[in-house]
Amino acid sequence: QVKLVESGGGSVQPGGSLRLSCVSSHRSFSSYAVGWFRQPLGKEREFVAAINRNGIGTYYEDSVKGRFTISRDNAQSTVYLQMNSLKPEDTAVYYCAADSTQNRVTQSPEYYDYWGQGTQVTVSS
């Protein structure tokens, strides 16, 4: 079983920044592609960003391009989501997910077989 733990969420004013972390103690985590998703209150879960196993391939949802950056440190078994220029519409629970079967960057949640418990991000003045 692969356990993923997100951290770094919180409350921030519009224009502010947060860095989310997704950590796993599983020995194979560095070989998994990882994605970030978010779910605003009362809405469907949506894709945010994804990164392949070596960190070279990345993919972003259009609304976060230029503001969010996904990266990973495989030595620390950690994937990050740096979020800058935050907007109220970025408010959501953010989840990381791991794809243990293919080295791909995809926005489709059905390809991710392990999920974290989520961390709340609130952007408000």
mmCIF file of N, CA and C in Angstrom:
data_model
loop_
_atom_site.group_PDB
_atom_site.id
_atom_site.type_symbol
_atom_site.label_atom_id
_atom_site.label_comp_id
_atom_site.label_asym_id
_atom_site.label_seq_id
_atom_site.Cartn_x
_atom_site.Cartn_y
_atom_site.Cartn_z
ATOM 1 N N GLN A 1 0.839 -1.188 0.000
ATOM 2 C CA GLN A 1 0.000 0.000 0.000
ATOM 3 C C GLN A 1 0.877 1.242 0.000
ATOM 4 N N VAL A 2 0.549 2.183 -0.861
ATOM 5 C CA VAL A 2 1.295 3.424 -0.947
ATOM 6 C C VAL A 2 0.518 4.512 -0.210
ATOM 7 N N LYS A 3 1.128 5.065 0.812
ATOM 8 C CA LYS A 3 0.485 6.142 1.559
ATOM 9 C C LYS A 3 1.062 7.479 1.125
ATOM 10 N N LEU A 4 0.184 8.416 0.826
ATOM 11 C CA LEU A 4 0.597 9.757 0.430
ATOM 12 C C LEU A 4 0.093 10.738 1.485
ATOM 13 N N VAL A 5 0.940 11.660 1.883
ATOM 14 C CA VAL A 5 0.564 12.644 2.892
ATOM 15 C C VAL A 5 0.846 14.040 2.356
ATOM 16 N N GLU A 6 -0.214 14.844 2.247
ATOM 17 C CA GLU A 6 -0.069 16.229 1.805
ATOM 18 C C GLU A 6 0.092 17.152 3.009
ATOM 19 N N SER A 7 0.796 18.236 2.791
ATOM 20 C CA SER A 7 0.930 19.275 3.815
ATOM 21 C C SER A 7 1.197 20.600 3.129
ATOM 22 N N GLY A 8 1.113 21.682 3.908
ATOM 23 C CA GLY A 8 1.434 22.996 3.383
ATOM 24 C C GLY A 8 0.236 23.866 3.079
ATOM 25 N N GLY A 9 -0.956 23.316 3.230
ATOM 26 C CA GLY A 9 -2.137 24.127 2.994
ATOM 27 C C GLY A 9 -2.324 25.164 4.084
ATOM 28 N N GLY A 10 -3.273 26.050 3.851
ATOM 29 C CA GLY A 10 -3.553 27.085 4.834
ATOM 30 C C GLY A 10 -4.375 28.198 4.221
ATOM 31 N N SER A 11 -4.426 29.320 4.937
ATOM 32 C CA SER A 11 -5.175 30.486 4.484
ATOM 33 C C SER A 11 -4.205 31.572 4.044
ATOM 34 N N VAL A 12 -4.501 32.189 2.926
ATOM 35 C CA VAL A 12 -3.624 33.225 2.377
ATOM 36 C C VAL A 12 -4.482 34.266 1.672
ATOM 37 N N GLN A 13 -3.978 35.483 1.599
ATOM 38 C CA GLN A 13 -4.680 36.543 0.890
ATOM 39 C C GLN A 13 -4.458 36.413 -0.611
ATOM 40 N N PRO A 14 -5.366 36.969 -1.406
ATOM 41 C CA PRO A 14 -5.157 36.964 -2.858
ATOM 42 C C PRO A 14 -3.804 37.566 -3.226
ATOM 43 N N GLY A 15 -3.134 36.917 -4.165
ATOM 44 C CA GLY A 15 -1.801 37.343 -4.552
ATOM 45 C C GLY A 15 -0.690 36.669 -3.777
ATOM 46 N N GLY A 16 -1.059 35.962 -2.734
ATOM 47 C CA GLY A 16 -0.074 35.286 -1.904
ATOM 48 C C GLY A 16 0.389 33.968 -2.492
ATOM 49 N N SER A 17 1.256 33.281 -1.741
ATOM 50 C CA SER A 17 1.858 32.028 -2.189
ATOM 51 C C SER A 17 1.771 30.963 -1.106
ATOM 52 N N LEU A 18 1.724 29.733 -1.563
ATOM 53 C CA LEU A 18 1.821 28.567 -0.689
ATOM 54 C C LEU A 18 2.602 27.493 -1.431
ATOM 55 N N ARG A 19 3.273 26.642 -0.679
ATOM 56 C CA ARG A 19 3.911 25.469 -1.284
ATOM 57 C C ARG A 19 3.360 24.216 -0.620
ATOM 58 N N LEU A 20 2.736 23.385 -1.421
ATOM 59 C CA LEU A 20 2.215 22.116 -0.934
ATOM 60 C C LEU A 20 3.278 21.033 -1.129
ATOM 61 N N SER A 21 3.283 20.078 -0.216
ATOM 62 C CA SER A 21 4.184 18.938 -0.304
ATOM 63 C C SER A 21 3.368 17.650 -0.276
ATOM 64 N N CYS A 22 3.857 16.670 -1.002
ATOM 65 C CA CYS A 22 3.258 15.337 -1.009
ATOM 66 C C CYS A 22 4.396 14.359 -0.732
ATOM 67 N N VAL A 23 4.313 13.685 0.392
ATOM 68 C CA VAL A 23 5.393 12.801 0.825
ATOM 69 C C VAL A 23 4.897 11.368 0.900
ATOM 70 N N SER A 24 5.760 10.457 0.481
ATOM 71 C CA SER A 24 5.454 9.042 0.625
ATOM 72 C C SER A 24 6.681 8.313 1.144
ATOM 73 N N SER A 25 6.455 7.342 1.997
ATOM 74 C CA SER A 25 7.557 6.531 2.510
ATOM 75 C C SER A 25 7.746 5.261 1.703
ATOM 76 N N HIS A 26 6.890 5.076 0.682
ATOM 77 C CA HIS A 26 6.977 3.854 -0.117
ATOM 78 C C HIS A 26 8.259 3.863 -0.941
ATOM 79 N N ARG A 27 8.943 2.724 -0.995
ATOM 80 C CA ARG A 27 10.251 2.647 -1.630
ATOM 81 C C ARG A 27 10.199 2.891 -3.132
ATOM 82 N N SER A 28 9.028 2.729 -3.748
ATOM 83 C CA SER A 28 8.924 2.889 -5.199
ATOM 84 C C SER A 28 8.360 4.243 -5.618
ATOM 85 N N PHE A 29 8.118 5.129 -4.666
ATOM 86 C CA PHE A 29 7.462 6.391 -4.978
ATOM 87 C C PHE A 29 8.212 7.177 -6.051
ATOM 88 N N SER A 30 9.524 7.111 -6.049
ATOM 89 C CA SER A 30 10.297 7.875 -7.018
ATOM 90 C C SER A 30 10.090 7.380 -8.449
ATOM 91 N N SER A 31 9.526 6.210 -8.610
ATOM 92 C CA SER A 31 9.271 5.679 -9.948
ATOM 93 C C SER A 31 7.837 5.913 -10.409
ATOM 94 N N TYR A 32 7.045 6.630 -9.618
ATOM 95 C CA TYR A 32 5.650 6.892 -9.966
ATOM 96 C C TYR A 32 5.483 8.302 -10.519
ATOM 97 N N ALA A 33 4.639 8.438 -11.518
ATOM 98 C CA ALA A 33 4.170 9.764 -11.887
ATOM 99 C C ALA A 33 3.204 10.244 -10.803
ATOM 100 N N VAL A 34 3.163 11.543 -10.607
ATOM 101 C CA VAL A 34 2.329 12.118 -9.533
ATOM 102 C C VAL A 34 1.532 13.288 -10.070
ATOM 103 N N GLY A 35 0.311 13.385 -9.622
ATOM 104 C CA GLY A 35 -0.535 14.506 -10.011
ATOM 105 C C GLY A 35 -1.097 15.212 -8.795
ATOM 106 N N TRP A 36 -1.440 16.467 -8.997
ATOM 107 C CA TRP A 36 -2.180 17.247 -8.002
ATOM 108 C C TRP A 36 -3.573 17.523 -8.555
ATOM 109 N N PHE A 37 -4.562 17.340 -7.719
ATOM 110 C CA PHE A 37 -5.948 17.628 -8.046
ATOM 111 C C PHE A 37 -6.505 18.527 -6.942
ATOM 112 N N ARG A 38 -7.629 19.150 -7.213
ATOM 113 C CA ARG A 38 -8.283 19.953 -6.186
ATOM 114 C C ARG A 38 -9.794 19.810 -6.308
ATOM 115 N N GLN A 39 -10.459 20.022 -5.184
ATOM 116 C CA GLN A 39 -11.909 19.934 -5.163
ATOM 117 C C GLN A 39 -12.491 21.096 -4.365
ATOM 118 N N PRO A 40 -13.022 22.084 -5.061
ATOM 119 C CA PRO A 40 -13.700 23.173 -4.359
ATOM 120 C C PRO A 40 -14.952 22.638 -3.663
ATOM 121 N N LEU A 41 -15.374 23.312 -2.633
ATOM 122 C CA LEU A 41 -16.544 22.883 -1.884
ATOM 123 C C LEU A 41 -17.762 22.796 -2.789
ATOM 124 N N GLY A 42 -18.396 21.650 -2.800
ATOM 125 C CA GLY A 42 -19.602 21.465 -3.581
ATOM 126 C C GLY A 42 -19.397 21.246 -5.071
ATOM 127 N N LYS A 43 -18.137 21.095 -5.478
ATOM 128 C CA LYS A 43 -17.851 20.920 -6.907
ATOM 129 C C LYS A 43 -17.096 19.615 -7.151
ATOM 130 N N GLU A 44 -16.928 19.301 -8.426
ATOM 131 C CA GLU A 44 -16.206 18.090 -8.822
ATOM 132 C C GLU A 44 -14.698 18.273 -8.597
ATOM 133 N N ARG A 45 -14.017 17.154 -8.400
ATOM 134 C CA ARG A 45 -12.559 17.187 -8.324
ATOM 135 C C ARG A 45 -12.003 17.526 -9.697
ATOM 136 N N GLU A 46 -10.973 18.363 -9.738
ATOM 137 C CA GLU A 46 -10.400 18.784 -11.009
ATOM 138 C C GLU A 46 -8.890 18.672 -10.986
ATOM 139 N N PHE A 47 -8.343 18.466 -12.160
ATOM 140 C CA PHE A 47 -6.902 18.319 -12.322
ATOM 141 C C PHE A 47 -6.207 19.666 -12.174
ATOM 142 N N VAL A 48 -5.020 19.643 -11.580
ATOM 143 C CA VAL A 48 -4.216 20.860 -11.432
ATOM 144 C C VAL A 48 -2.887 20.734 -12.187
ATOM 145 N N ALA A 49 -2.114 19.709 -11.875
ATOM 146 C CA ALA A 49 -0.788 19.550 -12.491
ATOM 147 C C ALA A 49 -0.313 18.121 -12.305
ATOM 148 N N ALA A 50 0.630 17.717 -13.162
ATOM 149 C CA ALA A 50 1.200 16.373 -13.057
ATOM 150 C C ALA A 50 2.669 16.405 -13.440
ATOM 151 N N ILE A 51 3.403 15.416 -12.941
ATOM 152 C CA ILE A 51 4.841 15.334 -13.210
ATOM 153 C C ILE A 51 5.222 13.866 -13.383
ATOM 154 N N ASN A 52 6.140 13.596 -14.316
ATOM 155 C CA ASN A 52 6.535 12.203 -14.509
ATOM 156 C C ASN A 52 7.619 11.821 -13.501
ATOM 157 N N ARG A 53 8.107 10.587 -13.625
ATOM 158 C CA ARG A 53 8.946 10.058 -12.554
ATOM 159 C C ARG A 53 10.277 10.782 -12.417
ATOM 160 N N ASN A 54 10.837 11.269 -13.514
ATOM 161 C CA ASN A 54 12.134 11.930 -13.398
ATOM 162 C C ASN A 54 12.022 13.446 -13.280
ATOM 163 N N GLY A 55 10.795 13.944 -13.315
ATOM 164 C CA GLY A 55 10.583 15.374 -13.112
ATOM 165 C C GLY A 55 10.740 16.226 -14.350
ATOM 166 N N ILE A 56 11.058 15.607 -15.472
ATOM 167 C CA ILE A 56 11.267 16.387 -16.695
ATOM 168 C C ILE A 56 9.940 16.710 -17.372
ATOM 169 N N GLY A 57 9.023 15.764 -17.366
ATOM 170 C CA GLY A 57 7.733 15.984 -18.003
ATOM 171 C C GLY A 57 6.716 16.521 -17.018
ATOM 172 N N THR A 58 6.102 17.665 -17.374
ATOM 173 C CA THR A 58 5.063 18.254 -16.534
ATOM 174 C C THR A 58 3.879 18.668 -17.389
ATOM 175 N N TYR A 59 2.749 18.851 -16.733
ATOM 176 C CA TYR A 59 1.519 19.216 -17.446
ATOM 177 C C TYR A 59 0.646 19.982 -16.481
ATOM 178 N N TYR A 60 0.055 21.081 -16.956
ATOM 179 C CA TYR A 60 -0.731 21.961 -16.092
ATOM 180 C C TYR A 60 -2.118 22.214 -16.683
ATOM 181 N N GLU A 61 -3.045 22.398 -15.801
ATOM 182 C CA GLU A 61 -4.358 22.877 -16.201
ATOM 183 C C GLU A 61 -4.212 24.339 -16.597
ATOM 184 N N ASP A 62 -4.977 24.759 -17.588
ATOM 185 C CA ASP A 62 -4.766 26.094 -18.161
ATOM 186 C C ASP A 62 -4.838 27.225 -17.139
ATOM 187 N N SER A 63 -5.738 27.132 -16.189
ATOM 188 C CA SER A 63 -5.955 28.261 -15.275
ATOM 189 C C SER A 63 -4.801 28.465 -14.286
ATOM 190 N N VAL A 64 -3.911 27.472 -14.180
ATOM 191 C CA VAL A 64 -2.798 27.608 -13.228
ATOM 192 C C VAL A 64 -1.454 27.791 -13.927
ATOM 193 N N LYS A 65 -1.433 27.688 -15.244
ATOM 194 C CA LYS A 65 -0.177 27.864 -15.987
ATOM 195 C C LYS A 65 0.410 29.246 -15.703
ATOM 196 N N GLY A 66 1.718 29.256 -15.437
ATOM 197 C CA GLY A 66 2.396 30.512 -15.144
ATOM 198 C C GLY A 66 2.292 30.939 -13.690
ATOM 199 N N ARG A 67 1.421 30.290 -12.917
ATOM 200 C CA ARG A 67 1.276 30.614 -11.493
ATOM 201 C C ARG A 67 1.720 29.465 -10.591
ATOM 202 N N PHE A 68 1.458 28.244 -11.013
ATOM 203 C CA PHE A 68 1.798 27.067 -10.221
ATOM 204 C C PHE A 68 2.966 26.327 -10.880
ATOM 205 N N THR A 69 3.799 25.719 -10.045
ATOM 206 C CA THR A 69 4.906 24.902 -10.540
ATOM 207 C C THR A 69 4.958 23.599 -9.764
ATOM 208 N N ILE A 70 4.941 22.498 -10.494
ATOM 209 C CA ILE A 70 5.072 21.184 -9.877
ATOM 210 C C ILE A 70 6.524 20.731 -10.024
ATOM 211 N N SER A 71 7.061 20.136 -8.977
ATOM 212 C CA SER A 71 8.438 19.646 -9.010
ATOM 213 C C SER A 71 8.545 18.460 -8.052
ATOM 214 N N ARG A 72 9.678 17.782 -8.110
ATOM 215 C CA ARG A 72 9.852 16.656 -7.207
ATOM 216 C C ARG A 72 11.316 16.515 -6.793
ATOM 217 N N ASP A 73 11.487 15.949 -5.614
ATOM 218 C CA ASP A 73 12.805 15.614 -5.077
ATOM 219 C C ASP A 73 12.747 14.135 -4.735
ATOM 220 N N ASN A 74 13.208 13.305 -5.639
ATOM 221 C CA ASN A 74 13.078 11.858 -5.426
ATOM 222 C C ASN A 74 13.949 11.366 -4.267
ATOM 223 N N ALA A 75 15.005 12.059 -3.977
ATOM 224 C CA ALA A 75 15.823 11.665 -2.823
ATOM 225 C C ALA A 75 15.046 11.832 -1.517
ATOM 226 N N GLN A 76 14.125 12.783 -1.516
ATOM 227 C CA GLN A 76 13.277 13.031 -0.344
ATOM 228 C C GLN A 76 11.882 12.429 -0.490
ATOM 229 N N SER A 77 11.654 11.711 -1.590
ATOM 230 C CA SER A 77 10.332 11.106 -1.851
ATOM 231 C C SER A 77 9.215 12.133 -1.699
ATOM 232 N N THR A 78 9.427 13.295 -2.298
ATOM 233 C CA THR A 78 8.487 14.405 -2.130
ATOM 234 C C THR A 78 8.194 15.053 -3.478
ATOM 235 N N VAL A 79 6.930 15.370 -3.676
ATOM 236 C CA VAL A 79 6.496 16.164 -4.828
ATOM 237 C C VAL A 79 5.912 17.455 -4.286
ATOM 238 N N TYR A 80 6.275 18.557 -4.928
ATOM 239 C CA TYR A 80 5.843 19.874 -4.479
ATOM 240 C C TYR A 80 4.890 20.511 -5.478
ATOM 241 N N LEU A 81 4.061 21.400 -4.957
ATOM 242 C CA LEU A 81 3.258 22.278 -5.814
ATOM 243 C C LEU A 81 3.434 23.692 -5.277
ATOM 244 N N GLN A 82 4.250 24.459 -5.965
ATOM 245 C CA GLN A 82 4.440 25.862 -5.609
ATOM 246 C C GLN A 82 3.324 26.674 -6.244
ATOM 247 N N MET A 83 2.579 27.390 -5.424
ATOM 248 C CA MET A 83 1.426 28.145 -5.904
ATOM 249 C C MET A 83 1.657 29.625 -5.625
ATOM 250 N N ASN A 84 1.774 30.399 -6.692
ATOM 251 C CA ASN A 84 1.968 31.845 -6.584
ATOM 252 C C ASN A 84 0.767 32.579 -7.158
ATOM 253 N N SER A 85 0.682 33.858 -6.846
ATOM 254 C CA SER A 85 -0.418 34.702 -7.360
ATOM 255 C C SER A 85 -1.763 34.030 -7.145
ATOM 256 N N LEU A 86 -1.981 33.569 -5.938
ATOM 257 C CA LEU A 86 -3.205 32.824 -5.649
ATOM 258 C C LEU A 86 -4.438 33.715 -5.764
ATOM 259 N N LYS A 87 -5.504 33.084 -6.212
ATOM 260 C CA LYS A 87 -6.783 33.762 -6.420
ATOM 261 C C LYS A 87 -7.855 33.091 -5.564
ATOM 262 N N PRO A 88 -8.927 33.802 -5.256
ATOM 263 C CA PRO A 88 -10.002 33.170 -4.474
ATOM 264 C C PRO A 88 -10.527 31.885 -5.122
ATOM 265 N N GLU A 89 -10.524 31.836 -6.445
ATOM 266 C CA GLU A 89 -11.022 30.632 -7.123
ATOM 267 C C GLU A 89 -10.080 29.440 -7.007
ATOM 268 N N ASP A 90 -8.907 29.631 -6.427
ATOM 269 C CA ASP A 90 -8.011 28.513 -6.139
ATOM 270 C C ASP A 90 -8.374 27.814 -4.825
ATOM 271 N N THR A 91 -9.322 28.372 -4.096
ATOM 272 C CA THR A 91 -9.744 27.769 -2.831
ATOM 273 C C THR A 91 -10.317 26.374 -3.067
ATOM 274 N N ALA A 92 -9.774 25.399 -2.364
ATOM 275 C CA ALA A 92 -10.186 24.005 -2.551
ATOM 276 C C ALA A 92 -9.407 23.116 -1.589
ATOM 277 N N VAL A 93 -9.827 21.873 -1.512
ATOM 278 C CA VAL A 93 -8.992 20.837 -0.907
ATOM 279 C C VAL A 93 -8.097 20.288 -2.018
ATOM 280 N N TYR A 94 -6.806 20.262 -1.753
ATOM 281 C CA TYR A 94 -5.833 19.803 -2.745
ATOM 282 C C TYR A 94 -5.359 18.398 -2.384
ATOM 283 N N TYR A 95 -5.353 17.537 -3.397
ATOM 284 C CA TYR A 95 -4.962 16.143 -3.220
ATOM 285 C C TYR A 95 -3.779 15.813 -4.130
ATOM 286 N N CYS A 96 -2.860 15.009 -3.637
ATOM 287 C CA CYS A 96 -1.877 14.432 -4.543
ATOM 288 C C CYS A 96 -2.248 12.982 -4.798
ATOM 289 N N ALA A 97 -1.820 12.503 -5.961
ATOM 290 C CA ALA A 97 -2.151 11.142 -6.372
ATOM 291 C C ALA A 97 -0.975 10.557 -7.135
ATOM 292 N N ALA A 98 -0.798 9.260 -7.018
ATOM 293 C CA ALA A 98 0.320 8.575 -7.675
ATOM 294 C C ALA A 98 -0.188 7.547 -8.671
ATOM 295 N N ASP A 99 0.484 7.512 -9.811
ATOM 296 C CA ASP A 99 0.202 6.540 -10.862
ATOM 297 C C ASP A 99 1.341 5.517 -10.839
ATOM 298 N N SER A 100 1.068 4.332 -10.353
ATOM 299 C CA SER A 100 2.129 3.337 -10.175
ATOM 300 C C SER A 100 2.347 2.464 -11.395
ATOM 301 N N THR A 101 1.520 2.668 -12.458
ATOM 302 C CA THR A 101 1.597 1.735 -13.576
ATOM 303 C C THR A 101 2.288 2.282 -14.820
ATOM 304 N N GLN A 102 2.226 3.592 -15.030
ATOM 305 C CA GLN A 102 2.800 4.164 -16.243
ATOM 306 C C GLN A 102 3.533 5.453 -15.899
ATOM 307 N N ASN A 103 4.603 5.728 -16.623
ATOM 308 C CA ASN A 103 5.325 6.988 -16.447
ATOM 309 C C ASN A 103 4.718 8.026 -17.391
ATOM 310 N N ARG A 104 3.596 8.587 -16.998
ATOM 311 C CA ARG A 104 2.873 9.505 -17.878
ATOM 312 C C ARG A 104 2.410 10.700 -17.067
ATOM 313 N N VAL A 105 2.206 11.787 -17.729
ATOM 314 C CA VAL A 105 1.572 12.940 -17.111
ATOM 315 C C VAL A 105 0.180 13.033 -17.707
ATOM 316 N N THR A 106 -0.812 12.857 -16.886
ATOM 317 C CA THR A 106 -2.181 12.815 -17.357
ATOM 318 C C THR A 106 -3.102 13.553 -16.404
ATOM 319 N N GLN A 107 -4.142 14.144 -16.962
ATOM 320 C CA GLN A 107 -5.130 14.848 -16.145
ATOM 321 C C GLN A 107 -6.288 13.948 -15.759
ATOM 322 N N SER A 108 -6.253 12.696 -16.198
ATOM 323 C CA SER A 108 -7.376 11.793 -15.954
ATOM 324 C C SER A 108 -7.235 11.104 -14.604
ATOM 325 N N PRO A 109 -8.123 11.353 -13.664
ATOM 326 C CA PRO A 109 -7.979 10.782 -12.323
ATOM 327 C C PRO A 109 -8.049 9.261 -12.293
ATOM 328 N N GLU A 110 -8.672 8.653 -13.297
ATOM 329 C CA GLU A 110 -8.814 7.195 -13.263
ATOM 330 C C GLU A 110 -7.490 6.465 -13.418
ATOM 331 N N TYR A 111 -6.446 7.159 -13.874
ATOM 332 C CA TYR A 111 -5.145 6.518 -14.027
ATOM 333 C C TYR A 111 -4.321 6.543 -12.735
ATOM 334 N N TYR A 112 -4.786 7.267 -11.747
ATOM 335 C CA TYR A 112 -4.051 7.362 -10.480
ATOM 336 C C TYR A 112 -4.642 6.366 -9.489
ATOM 337 N N ASP A 113 -3.789 5.533 -8.942
ATOM 338 C CA ASP A 113 -4.310 4.479 -8.081
ATOM 339 C C ASP A 113 -4.069 4.701 -6.594
ATOM 340 N N TYR A 114 -3.321 5.718 -6.238
ATOM 341 C CA TYR A 114 -3.139 6.038 -4.818
ATOM 342 C C TYR A 114 -3.394 7.532 -4.614
ATOM 343 N N TRP A 115 -4.087 7.850 -3.520
ATOM 344 C CA TRP A 115 -4.486 9.225 -3.238
ATOM 345 C C TRP A 115 -4.176 9.578 -1.789
ATOM 346 N N GLY A 116 -3.831 10.842 -1.586
ATOM 347 C CA GLY A 116 -3.662 11.347 -0.237
ATOM 348 C C GLY A 116 -4.988 11.773 0.363
ATOM 349 N N GLN A 117 -4.920 12.282 1.587
ATOM 350 C CA GLN A 117 -6.139 12.648 2.309
ATOM 351 C C GLN A 117 -6.559 14.090 2.038
ATOM 352 N N GLY A 118 -5.676 14.867 1.444
ATOM 353 C CA GLY A 118 -6.015 16.237 1.077
ATOM 354 C C GLY A 118 -5.560 17.268 2.088
ATOM 355 N N THR A 119 -5.338 18.486 1.591
ATOM 356 C CA THR A 119 -4.998 19.621 2.444
ATOM 357 C C THR A 119 -5.770 20.837 1.955
ATOM 358 N N GLN A 120 -6.326 21.599 2.888
ATOM 359 C CA GLN A 120 -7.199 22.728 2.532
ATOM 360 C C GLN A 120 -6.362 23.959 2.186
ATOM 361 N N VAL A 121 -6.713 24.583 1.077
ATOM 362 C CA VAL A 121 -6.144 25.874 0.691
ATOM 363 C C VAL A 121 -7.290 26.873 0.595
ATOM 364 N N THR A 122 -7.174 27.970 1.318
ATOM 365 C CA THR A 122 -8.203 29.005 1.311
ATOM 366 C C THR A 122 -7.561 30.336 0.941
ATOM 367 N N VAL A 123 -8.086 30.955 -0.110
ATOM 368 C CA VAL A 123 -7.577 32.240 -0.572
ATOM 369 C C VAL A 123 -8.696 33.267 -0.387
ATOM 370 N N SER A 124 -8.479 34.174 0.539
ATOM 371 C CA SER A 124 -9.530 35.126 0.872
ATOM 372 C C SER A 124 -8.919 36.374 1.492
ATOM 373 N N SER A 125 -9.575 37.504 1.235
ATOM 374 C CA SER A 125 -9.123 38.747 1.856
ATOM 375 C C SER A 125 -9.901 39.012 3.144
#
